Amino acid sequence: MEHKGFTINASISCWIFFVMTLCTSRGDIGYSIPEEMRRGSVIGNIAKDLGLDVKKLSDRNVRLDADRTSRGFCDINLKTGDLIVAERIDREELCASRVSCPLKYELILETPLEMHRIVIQIEDINDNSPRFTNDRIELEIIESALKGARFLLDEAHDPDIGKNAVETYALQNNDHFVLIVNTNADGGKYAELILEKELDREQQQEITLLLTASDGGTPQRSGTAVIHVTVLDVNDNIPVFSQAVYKVNLPENSPLDFVVVTVSASDADEGPNGEVTYDFGRVSDKVMRLFTVNKKTGDIKTIGNIDFEEESYYEMQILAKDGSGLATNSKIVIEITDVNDNTPVIFLKSLNNPIPENAPSGTDVGIINVQDNDSGENQNIRCSIKHNVPFKLVPSIKNYYSLVTTSELDREVVTDYNITITATDEGSPPLSSSKTIQLSVSDVNDNSPVFDKQSYSAQVTENNKPGSSICSVTARDPDWRQNGTVFYSLLPIQKLQSPRCSQRQWFASPQQQRDCERPHNRPE
Ligand SMILES: *[C@@H]1O[C@H](CO)[C@@H](O)[C@H](O)[C@H]1NC(C)=O
Ligand SMILES: *[C@@H]1O[C@H](CO)[C@@H](O)[C@H](O)[C@H]1NC(C)=O
């Protein structure tokens, strides 16, 4: 670059002179100034430094030649011989990151021709702050990232050089990350984020950190960027049920599609990792026939007829699975409550049929048993008998009754009884059933035959033929069959001379009859 300066026009003239005539060169002079000096600032006095006469400067037509890059920044005050700043000098614009930043001039004087090289080193001042290309650094870090994982951060730039360039980085205090600062091959500084404490998306999904880049100048300058960390989900949570056991009571005979209970499990993960579906775990075939689970909603519904009398308790395992198959389980306990849906049933365990009519009041006739498949109050039974029969039920051991007579019976009045027993449970509404027992009364020979009339009188003509009918007598006995069959016989009259006159007697004469009909049977 330095040699390029000599190719420009102003220098060519000197070059020609140098070759053609004798171009006097009296050596170089160097200055060093900071960039950004005010216009008019004095860099140095050339007249003094080169030993020239100030008064002759304008006579000798002094001038400052320069290459294109250096031109215009400096000038000479002809009155004082001062080399002054003519224009703002920005080192960064002139030399960027080059360490050496010289402005090169040739001081030409005429008569005699004289040339001096002037080199002005522009020194860096810390007039730029470090800057990040993007003031927001986006990072996506998976929550399973291990401690010590490194994440390269964008480098900050400071156009200044040396100590005035980026020297260090600092990270806002936080729980998870620390910073290390490295040096590039070209000497630039860059930072890496180191995971110090592992992340948990379920606890903190986003982390925002302030990153500061500072230079080493005085005063120090700095620039910031915001690091935005998005923590990406890993399926590290299993679904969790809202209850360890779901306990419900379900009335029997509940309709189909009835929602018995709704289970719910939550999974802290995101997206499919957190989507929970439900299913039965190990359950009996019976449960499968009666209940179903909605995979999405967790509704447990009935799909069969629930009968308390068949089963009053169901237990089932329920699973909750997330999108990648992580599962957990819980228990559902369904207690079926009884509904009064069974009518009492009456069983006749034994019956003494027929019962003799002379059975004393209180005689056991039979044993009745009642049963109801419901439970609790629905199973409590009261038994009764319709009132118009001479029987009652006497409670015996649980649900057993004795059927007993409440008075003496008389077959000749009532031969058959239809005993209607009604059993009613205590359910609400109550259910009842009845049973009719047919009971016959068997005969006992408790009636004597009775003649139609107390006495029969008949007239008989004399000389009648033997075997001709004199009169007919009829006696009736209401007893049954043999016990009611009447046999007739004539008894000798003496036999009738008993203290009492028998009803069955056959009077031999009207006198005898009269005697007998008299009170106390006393003869006149
Ligand atoms: C008893 O019931 C039977 C059959 O229902 C009937 O034939 C009979 O006459 C009834 N007897 C009485 C005494 O009601
Ligand atoms: C007649 O009465 C007797 C008891 O007095 C009884 O043992 C018998 O069975 C009865 N006969 C009939 C046919 O009812």
XYZ file of C-alpha atoms and ligand atoms in Angstrom:
552
model
C 0.000 0.000 0.000
C 2.730 2.355 0.926
C 4.280 2.058 -2.498
C 1.007 2.712 -4.230
C 1.237 6.288 -2.987
C 4.041 7.001 -5.404
C 2.052 6.069 -8.458
C -0.301 9.011 -8.179
C 0.209 12.141 -10.268
C 1.604 14.472 -7.668
C 4.385 12.067 -6.871
C 5.165 11.295 -10.464
C 6.338 14.861 -10.995
C 8.843 14.474 -8.181
C 9.822 11.076 -9.425
C 10.584 12.631 -12.816
C 12.520 15.430 -11.188
C 14.328 12.949 -9.063
C 15.447 11.118 -12.130
C 15.996 14.087 -14.442
C 17.439 16.632 -12.106
C 18.550 16.335 -8.565
C 15.673 16.007 -6.264
C 16.778 16.800 -2.802
C 15.359 14.553 -0.151
C 16.111 15.447 3.359
C 14.727 12.414 5.219
C 11.430 11.632 6.939
C 9.617 13.009 9.848
C 6.984 11.176 11.859
C 4.117 12.142 14.127
C 1.621 10.211 16.098
C -1.795 11.590 16.900
C -5.036 10.134 18.194
C -7.921 9.895 15.785
C -10.868 12.228 16.001
C -8.876 15.400 16.826
C -10.697 18.661 16.308
C -10.188 20.472 13.056
C -7.340 22.931 13.320
C -5.549 20.943 16.006
C -1.805 21.215 15.661
C 0.016 17.999 14.894
C 3.494 19.489 14.941
C 5.522 22.357 13.584
C 7.202 21.372 10.322
C 9.301 24.473 10.014
C 10.783 23.787 13.399
C 11.042 20.054 13.001
C 12.624 20.280 9.535
C 14.670 23.387 10.260
C 12.980 25.522 7.635
C 12.553 29.236 7.636
C 8.893 29.994 8.330
C 9.014 33.261 6.423
C 10.167 31.590 3.233
C 7.568 28.846 3.236
C 5.158 30.630 0.946
C 7.946 31.954 -1.267
C 9.206 28.435 -1.787
C 5.719 27.380 -2.787
C 5.501 24.714 -0.103
C 2.869 22.062 -0.598
C 1.740 18.775 0.840
C 1.280 15.910 -1.573
C -0.465 12.729 -0.580
C -1.896 9.532 -1.928
C -5.623 9.237 -2.325
C -6.287 7.745 1.085
C -4.307 10.331 2.984
C -5.270 13.366 0.985
C -7.067 16.205 2.624
C -6.761 15.200 6.268
C -3.844 17.571 7.022
C -2.723 20.959 5.956
C 0.100 23.409 6.615
C -0.352 26.777 8.160
C 2.030 28.849 6.036
C 2.259 31.581 8.607
C 3.286 29.374 11.507
C 4.655 26.269 9.825
C 2.167 24.155 11.835
C 0.929 20.894 10.455
C -2.753 20.922 11.321
C -5.748 18.641 11.185
C -7.879 19.713 8.271
C -10.603 17.121 8.415
C -12.038 14.589 10.866
C -9.799 11.543 10.983
C -11.614 8.294 11.761
C -9.102 5.556 12.224
C -11.707 2.860 11.815
C -12.758 4.210 8.453
C -9.228 4.664 7.287
C -7.644 1.445 8.488
C -10.376 -0.781 9.861
C -8.707 -3.487 11.909
C -5.160 -2.845 10.777
C -2.943 -2.135 13.732
C -0.795 0.414 11.923
C -2.676 3.336 10.453
C -0.331 5.894 8.884
C -1.203 9.001 6.883
C 1.644 9.625 4.421
C 2.568 12.981 2.958
C 5.357 14.447 0.900
C 6.293 17.967 1.708
C 7.530 19.654 -1.445
C 9.431 22.924 -1.455
C 10.704 24.669 -4.552
C 13.816 26.665 -5.246
C 15.640 24.608 -4.521
C 13.469 21.598 -4.893
C 13.252 19.800 -1.632
C 11.109 16.864 -0.457
C 10.385 15.456 2.967
C 8.301 12.452 3.816
C 5.888 12.968 6.628
C 4.216 9.968 8.280
C 1.452 10.590 10.750
C 0.458 7.509 12.756
C -3.215 7.639 13.709
C -3.720 6.124 17.115
C -6.922 4.414 18.081
C -9.129 5.922 20.717
C -11.988 4.003 22.269
C -14.749 5.662 20.368
C -16.763 2.566 19.468
C -18.757 0.225 21.626
C -18.906 -3.495 21.091
C -22.021 -4.450 19.092
C -23.822 -7.675 18.417
C -25.054 -8.262 14.882
C -28.452 -9.251 16.336
C -29.494 -7.862 19.625
C -31.559 -11.006 20.216
C -29.879 -14.398 20.202
C -32.349 -17.256 19.847
C -31.350 -20.645 21.246
C -33.404 -23.823 21.346
C -32.127 -26.281 23.909
C -33.609 -29.677 24.594
C -34.496 -30.147 28.255
C -32.474 -33.343 28.422
C -29.243 -31.510 27.535
C -26.528 -32.617 29.904
C -24.565 -30.477 32.276
C -21.534 -29.093 30.487
C -23.246 -28.809 27.091
C -21.873 -25.829 25.143
C -23.728 -23.350 22.996
C -21.752 -20.971 20.814
C -22.909 -17.375 20.960
C -22.661 -14.728 18.268
C -19.507 -12.699 18.496
C -19.719 -9.023 19.298
C -17.757 -6.596 17.106
C -15.944 -3.466 18.048
C -14.237 -1.631 15.191
C -11.629 -0.329 17.606
C -8.431 -2.266 17.925
C -6.231 -3.686 20.608
C -7.489 -3.112 24.090
C -10.310 -1.019 22.697
C -11.735 -4.036 20.893
C -14.016 -6.602 22.543
C -12.174 -8.013 25.466
C -14.684 -9.756 27.626
C -18.264 -11.000 27.910
C -20.503 -11.160 30.929
C -23.738 -13.017 31.501
C -26.576 -11.979 33.742
C -26.738 -14.100 36.881
C -28.981 -17.094 36.425
C -29.622 -20.614 37.670
C -28.658 -22.603 34.616
C -25.856 -21.131 32.564
C -22.340 -19.830 32.910
C -20.215 -18.219 30.270
C -16.724 -18.952 29.048
C -14.824 -16.560 26.825
C -12.507 -17.868 24.115
C -10.050 -16.252 21.726
C -10.242 -16.712 17.971
C -7.243 -17.402 15.754
C -7.395 -13.708 14.768
C -7.393 -12.624 18.396
C -11.104 -11.794 18.570
C -13.038 -12.828 21.620
C -16.143 -14.982 21.519
C -18.293 -16.533 24.211
C -19.902 -19.906 24.784
C -22.826 -20.656 27.037
C -22.212 -23.652 29.287
C -25.083 -25.531 30.861
C -24.326 -25.615 34.557
C -27.605 -26.877 35.959
C -29.926 -29.067 33.913
C -33.112 -27.647 32.430
C -36.692 -28.683 33.027
C -39.221 -27.472 30.510
C -42.050 -28.264 32.872
C -40.588 -25.796 35.350
C -39.329 -23.112 33.017
C -40.111 -23.077 29.360
C -38.208 -19.959 28.418
C -35.137 -18.290 29.807
C -34.078 -14.769 28.934
C -30.548 -13.658 29.737
C -28.690 -10.437 29.152
C -25.279 -10.841 27.518
C -22.858 -7.967 27.761
C -19.720 -7.564 25.646
C -17.169 -5.082 26.951
C -14.001 -3.651 25.488
C -10.820 -2.925 27.409
C -10.654 0.812 26.717
C -10.882 3.643 29.181
C -13.564 4.533 29.711
C -14.825 1.068 29.061
C -17.625 0.668 26.535
C -20.047 -2.184 26.238
C -22.910 -3.527 24.156
C -25.650 -5.985 25.015
C -27.760 -8.681 23.442
C -30.615 -10.679 24.864
C -30.235 -14.442 24.815
C -33.614 -16.075 24.520
C -33.510 -19.774 25.346
C -36.485 -21.917 24.393
C -36.436 -25.186 26.297
C -37.603 -28.028 24.057
C -39.712 -30.794 25.512
C -38.570 -34.344 26.094
C -41.058 -36.956 27.241
C -39.758 -36.992 30.772
C -43.077 -36.904 32.614
C -45.533 -39.732 33.029
C -49.244 -39.027 33.257
C -50.530 -38.541 36.801
C -54.064 -39.468 37.818
C -56.080 -36.952 39.807
C -56.905 -39.686 42.328
C -55.178 -42.879 43.394
C -58.551 -44.607 43.691
C -61.845 -43.597 42.142
C -64.661 -44.830 44.360
C -68.252 -44.573 43.207
C -71.659 -45.948 44.052
C -73.774 -47.070 41.149
C -77.441 -48.019 41.521
C -78.227 -51.312 39.888
C -80.379 -51.249 36.739
C -78.633 -48.026 35.668
C -79.398 -47.307 32.023
C -76.943 -48.133 29.252
C -74.443 -45.415 28.388
C -74.645 -44.026 31.899
C -71.443 -42.209 32.889
C -70.363 -43.888 36.098
C -67.244 -41.840 36.710
C -64.782 -39.759 34.720
C -61.120 -40.349 35.389
C -58.512 -37.790 34.519
C -54.746 -37.797 34.352
C -52.450 -34.966 33.423
C -49.016 -35.034 31.847
C -46.743 -32.050 32.219
C -45.065 -32.634 28.862
C -45.911 -30.773 25.720
C -47.681 -31.815 22.511
C -47.972 -35.564 21.933
C -45.721 -36.175 24.929
C -48.437 -34.693 27.090
C -51.518 -36.127 25.361
C -53.145 -38.665 27.603
C -55.344 -41.576 26.538
C -57.162 -43.959 28.848
C -57.700 -47.690 28.800
C -58.547 -50.509 31.149
C -55.637 -52.426 32.570
C -56.125 -55.947 33.763
C -59.879 -56.431 34.270
C -62.231 -59.387 34.326
C -64.358 -60.416 31.349
C -67.392 -59.429 33.354
C -66.128 -55.878 33.695
C -65.450 -55.789 29.960
C -69.047 -56.823 29.307
C -70.496 -54.180 31.594
C -68.230 -51.161 31.349
C -66.339 -49.262 28.717
C -63.846 -46.418 28.879
C -63.685 -43.504 26.491
C -60.025 -43.326 25.484
C -60.043 -39.565 25.104
C -62.392 -38.272 27.804
C -61.846 -40.881 30.500
C -65.607 -41.438 30.881
C -66.442 -44.852 32.301
C -69.848 -45.871 30.934
C -72.199 -48.793 31.363
C -72.715 -51.088 28.383
C -74.560 -53.892 30.135
C -77.222 -54.497 32.724
C -75.921 -53.885 36.225
C -77.489 -56.376 38.620
C -76.756 -55.968 42.290
C -77.912 -59.514 42.957
C -75.306 -60.835 40.531
C -72.374 -58.706 41.670
C -72.282 -55.834 44.084
C -68.646 -54.766 43.736
C -66.390 -54.161 40.762
C -62.761 -53.249 40.820
C -60.804 -52.340 37.741
C -57.409 -51.031 36.834
C -57.331 -47.990 34.597
C -54.291 -46.867 32.597
C -53.317 -43.448 31.336
C -50.765 -43.345 28.520
C -49.063 -40.400 26.902
C -48.171 -40.076 23.216
C -44.966 -42.054 23.536
C -46.409 -44.797 25.656
C -45.352 -43.762 29.138
C -48.154 -45.123 31.298
C -49.432 -44.988 34.830
C -52.366 -46.695 36.514
C -55.094 -46.060 39.013
C -57.965 -48.050 40.461
C -61.712 -47.707 40.051
C -63.958 -49.217 42.684
C -67.647 -49.381 41.812
C -70.051 -50.373 44.532
C -73.438 -51.325 43.218
C -76.310 -50.141 45.369
C -79.430 -52.229 45.658
C -82.684 -51.230 44.039
C -85.897 -52.961 45.121
C -86.271 -54.981 41.962
C -86.979 -58.412 43.388
C -90.406 -59.405 44.668
C -90.533 -61.597 47.726
C -91.130 -65.255 46.999
C -93.226 -67.486 49.300
C -92.276 -71.117 49.668
C -94.525 -73.677 51.332
C -92.066 -75.872 53.128
C -94.539 -78.326 54.617
C -98.294 -78.664 54.977
C -100.435 -81.012 57.025
C -103.191 -81.429 54.573
C -105.870 -82.376 55.369
C -106.105 -81.265 58.934
C -108.595 -83.063 61.162
C -111.459 -80.934 62.226
C -110.887 -81.688 65.876
C -107.388 -80.179 65.820
C -107.169 -77.809 68.777
C -106.716 -74.093 68.268
C -102.998 -73.340 67.753
C -102.239 -76.503 65.819
C -99.375 -76.202 63.332
C -100.651 -76.675 59.852
C -97.592 -75.856 57.811
C -94.257 -74.039 57.530
C -93.811 -71.053 55.254
C -90.504 -69.581 54.090
C -90.168 -66.203 52.372
C -87.196 -64.985 50.428
C -86.189 -61.730 48.716
C -82.984 -61.414 46.684
C -82.611 -57.730 47.385
C -80.644 -56.534 50.343
C -81.105 -54.251 53.306
C -84.590 -52.882 53.750
C -85.489 -54.178 50.343
C -85.046 -57.620 51.799
C -87.143 -57.162 54.951
C -90.465 -58.933 54.483
C -93.764 -58.749 56.289
C -96.233 -61.580 55.844
C -99.938 -61.515 56.369
C -102.999 -63.629 55.847
C -106.378 -62.424 54.706
C -108.448 -62.032 57.798
C -111.480 -64.199 57.143
C -109.834 -67.536 57.791
C -109.102 -69.123 61.176
C -105.348 -69.235 60.585
C -102.426 -67.053 61.460
C -98.702 -66.896 60.813
C -96.404 -67.209 63.769
C -92.861 -65.976 63.056
C -90.248 -68.594 63.670
C -86.546 -68.306 62.820
C -85.705 -65.602 60.267
C -88.037 -65.639 57.308
C -89.810 -68.774 58.540
C -93.396 -68.791 59.733
C -95.644 -71.435 61.190
C -99.182 -71.542 59.892
C -101.369 -72.275 62.885
C -105.089 -72.526 63.486
C -106.720 -69.815 65.521
C -109.880 -71.728 66.452
C -111.412 -75.156 66.226
C -112.544 -76.187 62.803
C -115.751 -77.786 61.778
C -115.633 -79.797 58.627
C -119.406 -79.852 58.549
C -119.330 -76.030 58.168
C -116.226 -75.407 56.041
C -114.492 -78.271 54.297
C -111.829 -76.330 52.363
C -109.887 -73.211 53.037
C -108.064 -71.102 50.514
C -105.429 -69.403 52.685
C -103.909 -66.454 50.872
C -100.557 -65.365 52.272
C -99.161 -62.007 51.173
C -95.475 -61.121 51.521
C -94.461 -57.465 51.202
C -90.930 -56.082 51.396
C -89.918 -52.752 52.916
C -88.477 -51.305 49.746
C -89.691 -48.110 48.262
C -91.905 -48.638 46.467
C -92.608 -51.964 48.187
C -93.045 -55.112 46.152
C -95.335 -57.913 47.194
C -96.484 -61.319 46.128
C -99.053 -63.750 47.407
C -99.651 -67.438 47.484
C -102.840 -69.355 48.095
C -102.691 -72.573 50.040
C -105.582 -74.969 49.734
C -106.249 -76.767 52.933
C -108.889 -79.399 53.473
C -110.450 -80.301 56.763
C -110.740 -84.012 57.338
C -113.629 -85.557 59.016
C -113.916 -86.755 62.571
C -116.976 -88.637 63.620
C -118.306 -85.922 65.849
C -121.962 -85.931 64.898
C -124.591 -88.436 65.928
C -127.275 -89.363 63.477
C -130.439 -87.361 64.014
C -133.916 -88.598 63.098
C -136.188 -86.437 61.010
C -138.763 -86.540 63.734
C -138.641 -87.039 67.405
C -141.320 -89.756 67.084
C -142.998 -91.657 64.382
C -146.482 -93.028 64.706
C -147.960 -95.455 62.302
C -151.184 -97.380 61.958
C -151.077 -100.947 61.071
C -154.025 -102.972 59.901
C -154.458 -106.303 61.478
C -153.808 -109.493 59.660
C -151.252 -107.917 57.556
C -148.842 -109.947 55.691
C -145.419 -110.287 57.175
C -142.907 -108.048 55.403
C -145.281 -105.294 54.546
C -144.054 -101.736 55.274
C -145.459 -100.040 58.325
C -143.627 -96.730 57.996
C -140.200 -95.417 57.101
C -137.813 -93.523 59.333
C -134.877 -91.331 58.337
C -131.928 -90.284 60.407
C -129.136 -88.006 59.067
C -125.521 -87.638 60.090
C -123.471 -84.738 58.559
C -120.168 -86.537 58.987
C -118.250 -87.792 56.032
C -118.728 -91.173 54.434
C -118.622 -93.990 56.945
C -118.809 -91.503 59.787
C -122.013 -90.184 58.309
C -123.501 -93.432 57.224
C -126.500 -94.326 59.319
C -127.426 -97.875 60.188
C -130.856 -98.582 61.591
C -131.703 -101.208 64.111
C -134.534 -101.962 66.510
C -133.595 -102.219 70.073
C -135.526 -104.008 72.739
C -137.514 -101.505 74.827
C -135.800 -102.513 78.069
C -132.633 -101.193 76.758
C -134.308 -97.828 76.580
C -135.209 -97.822 80.216
C -132.103 -95.922 80.919
C -132.162 -92.837 83.104
C -132.288 -90.853 79.916
C -134.264 -91.451 76.788
C -131.934 -91.759 73.845
C -132.601 -89.642 70.823
C -132.015 -92.634 68.715
C -134.696 -94.738 70.444
C -137.479 -96.372 68.715
C -140.588 -96.161 70.891
C -142.611 -99.201 71.120
C -145.809 -97.417 72.249
C -147.206 -93.897 72.499
C -147.235 -94.316 76.307
C -143.604 -95.106 76.316
C -142.981 -92.092 74.146
C -144.885 -89.831 76.485
C -142.955 -91.195 79.447
C -139.798 -90.441 77.801
C -140.754 -86.919 76.674
C -141.655 -85.902 80.145
C -139.073 -83.822 81.936
C -136.430 -85.877 83.773
C -138.026 -88.971 82.350
C -139.792 -89.535 85.550
C -142.747 -91.922 85.207
C -146.163 -90.530 86.326
C -110.527 -72.245 46.525
O -109.948 -72.018 45.274
C -110.325 -72.955 44.298
C -109.566 -72.679 43.061
O -109.336 -71.347 42.916
C -111.824 -72.878 44.063
O -112.218 -73.844 43.120
C -112.525 -73.141 45.356
O -113.933 -73.005 45.224
C -112.046 -72.203 46.439
N -112.610 -72.588 47.688
C -113.025 -71.726 48.582
C -113.555 -72.303 49.861
O -113.065 -70.545 48.346
C -114.237 -91.017 60.629
O -113.801 -90.497 61.902
C -112.584 -91.052 62.408
C -112.303 -90.443 63.765
O -113.466 -90.300 64.509
C -111.473 -90.856 61.443
O -110.309 -91.442 61.920
C -111.819 -91.398 60.074
O -110.799 -91.112 59.180
C -113.127 -90.830 59.595
N -113.535 -91.435 58.310
C -113.633 -90.694 57.198
C -114.037 -91.472 55.943
O -113.514 -89.485 57.181
